[in-house]
PDB file of C-alpha atoms in Angstrom:
ATOM      1  CA  UNK T   1      -3.301 -32.922 -37.928  1.00  0.00           C
ATOM      2  CA  UNK T   2      -3.633 -29.195 -39.497  1.00  0.00           C
ATOM      3  CA  UNK T   3      -5.819 -31.427 -42.122  1.00  0.00           C
ATOM      4  CA  UNK T   4      -7.882 -32.755 -39.677  1.00  0.00           C
ATOM      5  CA  UNK T   5      -8.374 -29.554 -38.104  1.00  0.00           C
ATOM      6  CA  UNK T   6      -9.114 -27.770 -41.820  1.00  0.00           C
ATOM      7  CA  UNK T   7     -11.934 -31.132 -42.716  1.00  0.00           C
ATOM      8  CA  UNK T   8     -13.688 -30.115 -39.133  1.00  0.00           C
ATOM      9  CA  UNK T   9     -13.665 -26.376 -39.933  1.00  0.00           C
ATOM     10  CA  UNK T  10     -14.732 -27.093 -43.276  1.00  0.00           C
ATOM     11  CA  UNK T  11     -17.283 -29.419 -42.018  1.00  0.00           C
ATOM     12  CA  UNK T  12     -18.992 -27.463 -39.600  1.00  0.00           C
ATOM     13  CA  UNK T  13     -19.642 -24.515 -41.455  1.00  0.00           C
ATOM     14  CA  UNK T  14     -20.775 -26.067 -44.502  1.00  0.00           C
ATOM     15  CA  UNK T  15     -23.510 -28.233 -42.147  1.00  0.00           C
ATOM     16  CA  UNK T  16     -24.213 -24.579 -40.949  1.00  0.00           C
ATOM     17  CA  UNK T  17     -24.676 -22.913 -44.484  1.00  0.00           C
ATOM     18  CA  UNK T  18     -26.083 -25.978 -45.846  1.00  0.00           C
ATOM     19  CA  UNK T  19     -29.094 -25.175 -44.639  1.00  0.00           C
ATOM     20  CA  UNK T  20     -29.403 -22.157 -46.819  1.00  0.00           C
ATOM     21  CA  UNK T  21     -28.452 -23.555 -50.317  1.00  0.00           C
ATOM     22  CA  UNK T  22     -30.148 -26.746 -51.712  1.00  0.00           C
ATOM     23  CA  UNK T  23     -27.673 -29.330 -53.328  1.00  0.00           C
ATOM     24  CA  UNK T  24     -28.988 -28.749 -56.881  1.00  0.00           C
ATOM     25  CA  UNK T  25     -28.478 -25.072 -56.504  1.00  0.00           C
ATOM     26  CA  UNK T  26     -24.876 -25.507 -55.156  1.00  0.00           C
ATOM     27  CA  UNK T  27     -23.964 -28.018 -58.315  1.00  0.00           C
ATOM     28  CA  UNK T  28     -25.215 -25.214 -60.855  1.00  0.00           C
ATOM     29  CA  UNK T  29     -22.911 -22.568 -58.827  1.00  0.00           C
ATOM     30  CA  UNK T  30     -20.206 -24.777 -59.058  1.00  0.00           C
ATOM     31  CA  UNK T  31     -20.608 -25.490 -62.690  1.00  0.00           C
ATOM     32  CA  UNK T  32     -20.814 -21.781 -63.728  1.00  0.00           C
ATOM     33  CA  UNK T  33     -17.989 -20.847 -61.453  1.00  0.00           C
ATOM     34  CA  UNK T  34     -16.163 -23.326 -62.930  1.00  0.00           C
ATOM     35  CA  UNK T  35     -16.834 -21.976 -66.784  1.00  0.00           C
ATOM     36  CA  UNK T  36     -15.955 -18.543 -65.301  1.00  0.00           C
ATOM     37  CA  UNK T  37     -12.825 -19.104 -63.720  1.00  0.00           C
ATOM     38  CA  UNK T  38     -11.499 -21.362 -66.748  1.00  0.00           C
ATOM     39  CA  UNK T  39     -12.429 -18.504 -69.094  1.00  0.00           C
ATOM     40  CA  UNK T  40     -10.625 -15.840 -66.681  1.00  0.00           C
ATOM     41  CA  UNK T  41      -7.855 -18.122 -65.935  1.00  0.00           C
ATOM     42  CA  UNK T  42      -6.934 -18.201 -69.756  1.00  0.00           C
ATOM     43  CA  UNK T  43      -6.485 -14.388 -69.998  1.00  0.00           C
ATOM     44  CA  UNK T  44      -4.854 -14.138 -66.275  1.00  0.00           C
ATOM     45  CA  UNK T  45      -1.730 -16.354 -67.407  1.00  0.00           C
ATOM     46  CA  UNK T  46      -0.213 -14.134 -69.795  1.00  0.00           C
ATOM     47  CA  UNK T  47       1.707 -11.111 -69.017  1.00  0.00           C
ATOM     48  CA  UNK T  48      -1.443  -9.091 -70.452  1.00  0.00           C
ATOM     49  CA  UNK T  49      -3.759 -10.612 -68.327  1.00  0.00           C
ATOM     50  CA  UNK T  50      -1.370 -10.189 -65.108  1.00  0.00           C
ATOM     51  CA  UNK T  51      -1.018  -6.184 -66.729  1.00  0.00           C
ATOM     52  CA  UNK T  52      -4.754  -5.611 -66.305  1.00  0.00           C
ATOM     53  CA  UNK T  53      -5.168  -7.509 -62.671  1.00  0.00           C
ATOM     54  CA  UNK T  54      -2.570  -5.467 -61.353  1.00  0.00           C
ATOM     55  CA  UNK T  55      -3.701  -2.330 -63.555  1.00  0.00           C
ATOM     56  CA  UNK T  56      -7.272  -2.433 -63.181  1.00  0.00           C
ATOM     57  CA  UNK T  57      -9.206  -2.489 -59.737  1.00  0.00           C
ATOM     58  CA  UNK T  58     -12.453  -3.133 -61.207  1.00  0.00           C
ATOM     59  CA  UNK T  59     -10.862  -6.825 -62.967  1.00  0.00           C
ATOM     60  CA  UNK T  60      -8.950  -7.457 -59.740  1.00  0.00           C
ATOM     61  CA  UNK T  61     -11.808  -7.456 -57.622  1.00  0.00           C
ATOM     62  CA  UNK T  62     -13.640  -9.648 -59.860  1.00  0.00           C
ATOM     63  CA  UNK T  63     -11.143 -12.084 -59.913  1.00  0.00           C
ATOM     64  CA  UNK T  64     -10.475 -12.097 -56.081  1.00  0.00           C
ATOM     65  CA  UNK T  65     -14.474 -12.194 -55.923  1.00  0.00           C
ATOM     66  CA  UNK T  66     -14.899 -15.258 -58.230  1.00  0.00           C
ATOM     67  CA  UNK T  67     -12.312 -17.297 -56.258  1.00  0.00           C
ATOM     68  CA  UNK T  68     -14.080 -16.070 -52.605  1.00  0.00           C
ATOM     69  CA  UNK T  69     -17.329 -17.321 -54.376  1.00  0.00           C
ATOM     70  CA  UNK T  70     -15.813 -20.457 -55.710  1.00  0.00           C
ATOM     71  CA  UNK T  71     -14.047 -21.514 -51.911  1.00  0.00           C
ATOM     72  CA  UNK T  72     -17.727 -20.389 -50.788  1.00  0.00           C
ATOM     73  CA  UNK T  73     -19.381 -22.759 -52.978  1.00  0.00           C
ATOM     74  CA  UNK T  74     -16.447 -25.731 -52.454  1.00  0.00           C
ATOM     75  CA  UNK T  75     -17.371 -25.118 -48.652  1.00  0.00           C
ATOM     76  CA  UNK T  76     -20.857 -25.826 -48.724  1.00  0.00           C
ATOM     77  CA  UNK T  77     -20.300 -28.811 -51.662  1.00  0.00           C
ATOM     78  CA  UNK T  78     -17.598 -30.209 -49.091  1.00  0.00           C
ATOM     79  CA  UNK T  79     -20.637 -30.601 -46.739  1.00  0.00           C
ATOM     80  CA  UNK T  80     -23.110 -32.416 -49.093  1.00  0.00           C
ATOM     81  CA  UNK T  81     -20.182 -35.110 -50.382  1.00  0.00           C
ATOM     82  CA  UNK T  82     -19.535 -35.863 -46.924  1.00  0.00           C
ATOM     83  CA  UNK T  83     -22.824 -36.765 -46.192  1.00  0.00           C
ATOM     84  CA  UNK T  84     -22.811 -39.022 -49.231  1.00  0.00           C
ATOM     85  CA  UNK T  85     -19.474 -40.590 -48.334  1.00  0.00           C
ATOM     86  CA  UNK T  86     -20.880 -41.395 -44.930  1.00  0.00           C
ATOM     87  CA  UNK T  87     -23.943 -42.813 -45.991  1.00  0.00           C
ATOM     88  CA  UNK T  88     -21.858 -45.095 -48.923  1.00  0.00           C
ATOM     89  CA  UNK T  89     -18.513 -45.192 -48.448  1.00  0.00           C
ATOM     90  CA  UNK T  90     -18.291 -43.986 -52.162  1.00  0.00           C
ATOM     91  CA  UNK T  91     -14.683 -43.610 -53.450  1.00  0.00           C
ATOM     92  CA  UNK T  92     -15.420 -40.765 -55.823  1.00  0.00           C
ATOM     93  CA  UNK T  93     -17.142 -38.811 -53.184  1.00  0.00           C
ATOM     94  CA  UNK T  94     -13.713 -39.479 -50.914  1.00  0.00           C
ATOM     95  CA  UNK T  95     -11.563 -38.275 -53.893  1.00  0.00           C
ATOM     96  CA  UNK T  96     -13.724 -35.452 -54.237  1.00  0.00           C
ATOM     97  CA  UNK T  97     -13.240 -34.729 -50.410  1.00  0.00           C
ATOM     98  CA  UNK T  98      -9.749 -34.927 -51.266  1.00  0.00           C
ATOM     99  CA  UNK T  99      -9.592 -32.563 -53.847  1.00  0.00           C
ATOM    100  CA  UNK T 100     -11.725 -30.118 -52.235  1.00  0.00           C
ATOM    101  CA  UNK T 101      -9.244 -29.946 -49.337  1.00  0.00           C
ATOM    102  CA  UNK T 102      -6.350 -29.813 -51.518  1.00  0.00           C
ATOM    103  CA  UNK T 103      -7.950 -26.499 -53.125  1.00  0.00           C
ATOM    104  CA  UNK T 104      -8.863 -25.184 -49.666  1.00  0.00           C
ATOM    105  CA  UNK T 105      -5.556 -25.818 -48.227  1.00  0.00           C
ATOM    106  CA  UNK T 106      -3.112 -24.944 -50.772  1.00  0.00           C
ATOM    107  CA  UNK T 107      -4.980 -22.606 -53.344  1.00  0.00           C
ATOM    108  CA  UNK T 108      -7.188 -20.553 -50.612  1.00  0.00           C
ATOM    109  CA  UNK T 109      -7.898 -16.867 -51.703  1.00  0.00           C
ATOM    110  CA  UNK T 110      -5.210 -15.529 -49.608  1.00  0.00           C
ATOM    111  CA  UNK T 111      -2.405 -17.715 -51.001  1.00  0.00           C
ATOM    112  CA  UNK T 112      -3.522 -16.482 -54.152  1.00  0.00           C
ATOM    113  CA  UNK T 113      -3.563 -12.918 -53.462  1.00  0.00           C
ATOM    114  CA  UNK T 114      -0.087 -13.408 -52.046  1.00  0.00           C
ATOM    115  CA  UNK T 115       1.577 -15.169 -55.078  1.00  0.00           C
ATOM    116  CA  UNK T 116      -0.149 -12.422 -57.304  1.00  0.00           C
ATOM    117  CA  UNK T 117       1.090  -9.723 -55.192  1.00  0.00           C
ATOM    118  CA  UNK T 118       4.784 -11.183 -55.839  1.00  0.00           C
ATOM    119  CA  UNK T 119       3.636 -11.148 -59.528  1.00  0.00           C
ATOM    120  CA  UNK T 120       2.304  -7.847 -59.970  1.00  0.00           C
ATOM    121  CA  UNK T 121       6.002  -6.608 -57.945  1.00  0.00           C
ATOM    122  CA  UNK T 122       7.674  -8.262 -60.786  1.00  0.00           C
ATOM    123  CA  UNK T 123       5.574  -6.987 -63.349  1.00  0.00           C
ATOM    124  CA  UNK T 124       6.300  -3.625 -62.749  1.00  0.00           C
ATOM    125  CA  UNK T 125       9.314  -3.428 -61.993  1.00  0.00           C
ATOM    126  CA  UNK T 126      10.007  -5.078 -65.837  1.00  0.00           C
ATOM    127  CA  UNK T 127       7.455  -2.308 -67.011  1.00  0.00           C
ATOM    128  CA  UNK T 128       9.395   0.514 -65.018  1.00  0.00           C
ATOM    129  CA  UNK T 129      13.307  -0.744 -65.879  1.00  0.00           C
ATOM    130  CA  UNK T 130      12.670  -2.412 -69.509  1.00  0.00           C
ATOM    131  CA  UNK T 131       9.087  -1.635 -70.675  1.00  0.00           C
ATOM    132  CA  UNK T 132      10.982   1.424 -72.776  1.00  0.00           C
ATOM    133  CA  UNK T 133      13.234  -0.979 -74.565  1.00  0.00           C
ATOM    134  CA  UNK T 134      11.267  -4.004 -75.015  1.00  0.00           C
ATOM    135  CA  UNK T 135      14.051  -5.735 -76.519  1.00  0.00           C
ATOM    136  CA  UNK T 136      15.718  -9.497 -75.794  1.00  0.00           C
ATOM    137  CA  UNK T 137      15.897  -9.053 -71.930  1.00  0.00           C
ATOM    138  CA  UNK T 138      12.519  -7.401 -71.546  1.00  0.00           C
ATOM    139  CA  UNK T 139      11.168 -10.718 -73.666  1.00  0.00           C
ATOM    140  CA  UNK T 140      13.266 -12.996 -71.400  1.00  0.00           C
ATOM    141  CA  UNK T 141      12.151 -11.431 -68.267  1.00  0.00           C
ATOM    142  CA  UNK T 142       8.256 -11.424 -69.518  1.00  0.00           C
ATOM    143  CA  UNK T 143       8.352 -15.194 -70.611  1.00  0.00           C
ATOM    144  CA  UNK T 144       9.947 -16.016 -67.111  1.00  0.00           C
ATOM    145  CA  UNK T 145       7.141 -14.160 -65.471  1.00  0.00           C
ATOM    146  CA  UNK T 146       4.379 -15.516 -67.877  1.00  0.00           C
ATOM    147  CA  UNK T 147       6.043 -19.084 -67.218  1.00  0.00           C
ATOM    148  CA  UNK T 148       5.546 -18.790 -63.301  1.00  0.00           C
ATOM    149  CA  UNK T 149       2.217 -17.161 -63.547  1.00  0.00           C
ATOM    150  CA  UNK T 150       0.844 -19.625 -65.646  1.00  0.00           C
ATOM    151  CA  UNK T 151       2.253 -22.694 -63.264  1.00  0.00           C
ATOM    152  CA  UNK T 152       0.135 -21.421 -60.450  1.00  0.00           C
ATOM    153  CA  UNK T 153      -3.374 -20.506 -62.466  1.00  0.00           C
ATOM    154  CA  UNK T 154      -2.797 -23.649 -64.248  1.00  0.00           C
ATOM    155  CA  UNK T 155      -2.547 -25.623 -60.964  1.00  0.00           C
ATOM    156  CA  UNK T 156      -5.765 -23.895 -59.580  1.00  0.00           C
ATOM    157  CA  UNK T 157      -7.592 -24.642 -62.655  1.00  0.00           C
ATOM    158  CA  UNK T 158      -7.169 -27.860 -62.581  1.00  0.00           C
ATOM    159  CA  UNK T 159      -8.223 -28.464 -58.994  1.00  0.00           C
ATOM    160  CA  UNK T 160     -11.412 -26.353 -59.412  1.00  0.00           C
ATOM    161  CA  UNK T 161     -12.001 -28.698 -62.975  1.00  0.00           C
ATOM    162  CA  UNK T 162     -11.266 -32.026 -60.746  1.00  0.00           C
ATOM    163  CA  UNK T 163     -13.820 -30.813 -57.979  1.00  0.00           C
ATOM    164  CA  UNK T 164     -16.603 -30.348 -61.014  1.00  0.00           C
ATOM    165  CA  UNK T 165     -15.838 -33.612 -62.771  1.00  0.00           C
ATOM    166  CA  UNK T 166     -16.676 -34.907 -59.413  1.00  0.00           C
ATOM    167  CA  UNK T 167     -19.894 -33.235 -59.173  1.00  0.00           C
ATOM    168  CA  UNK T 168     -21.012 -34.954 -62.186  1.00  0.00           C
ATOM    169  CA  UNK T 169     -19.560 -38.299 -61.540  1.00  0.00           C
ATOM    170  CA  UNK T 170     -21.496 -38.443 -58.524  1.00  0.00           C
ATOM    171  CA  UNK T 171     -24.548 -37.164 -59.793  1.00  0.00           C
ATOM    172  CA  UNK T 172     -25.255 -34.340 -57.005  1.00  0.00           C
ATOM    173  CA  UNK T 173     -28.180 -32.537 -57.744  1.00  0.00           C
ATOM    174  CA  UNK T 174     -30.046 -35.012 -59.780  1.00  0.00           C
ATOM    175  CA  UNK T 175     -33.076 -36.224 -58.301  1.00  0.00           C
TER     176      UNK T 175
END
């Protein structure tokens, strides 16, 4: 039920916005955003990258804005792919729609912000309580935080990359 509501909202929203963007523009934006996210994800999944995110307002705003933009273009892409699927029941289009729904359901900007807020709290606790000593306990806590952070960022990145791959298999924006 939740998935059907989300699908309906995405479709209505994407149909409205699609009038403002053509297919080639959306594909180009998805490609660029995927590359940009992949580059930032490399940094963000490290303890140092998390420190930058937590401590640097400009960097934090950049990452959040990038995620918002990714979701915006995925919504537009959803409308494009929905029309393609309705026209010919293309299985690649169906897989693309499923992957967009996964990204839009489980990896929203809000869920990222909630997750990263907890990670920043843990980062700050580690630095406050163990940062001066930088001994084995510090290293253990850093490693545990980094592992959790990496798992989450890698999952988001896989979804974003999957959607970008689908776009190329569907030959969207190529006329």
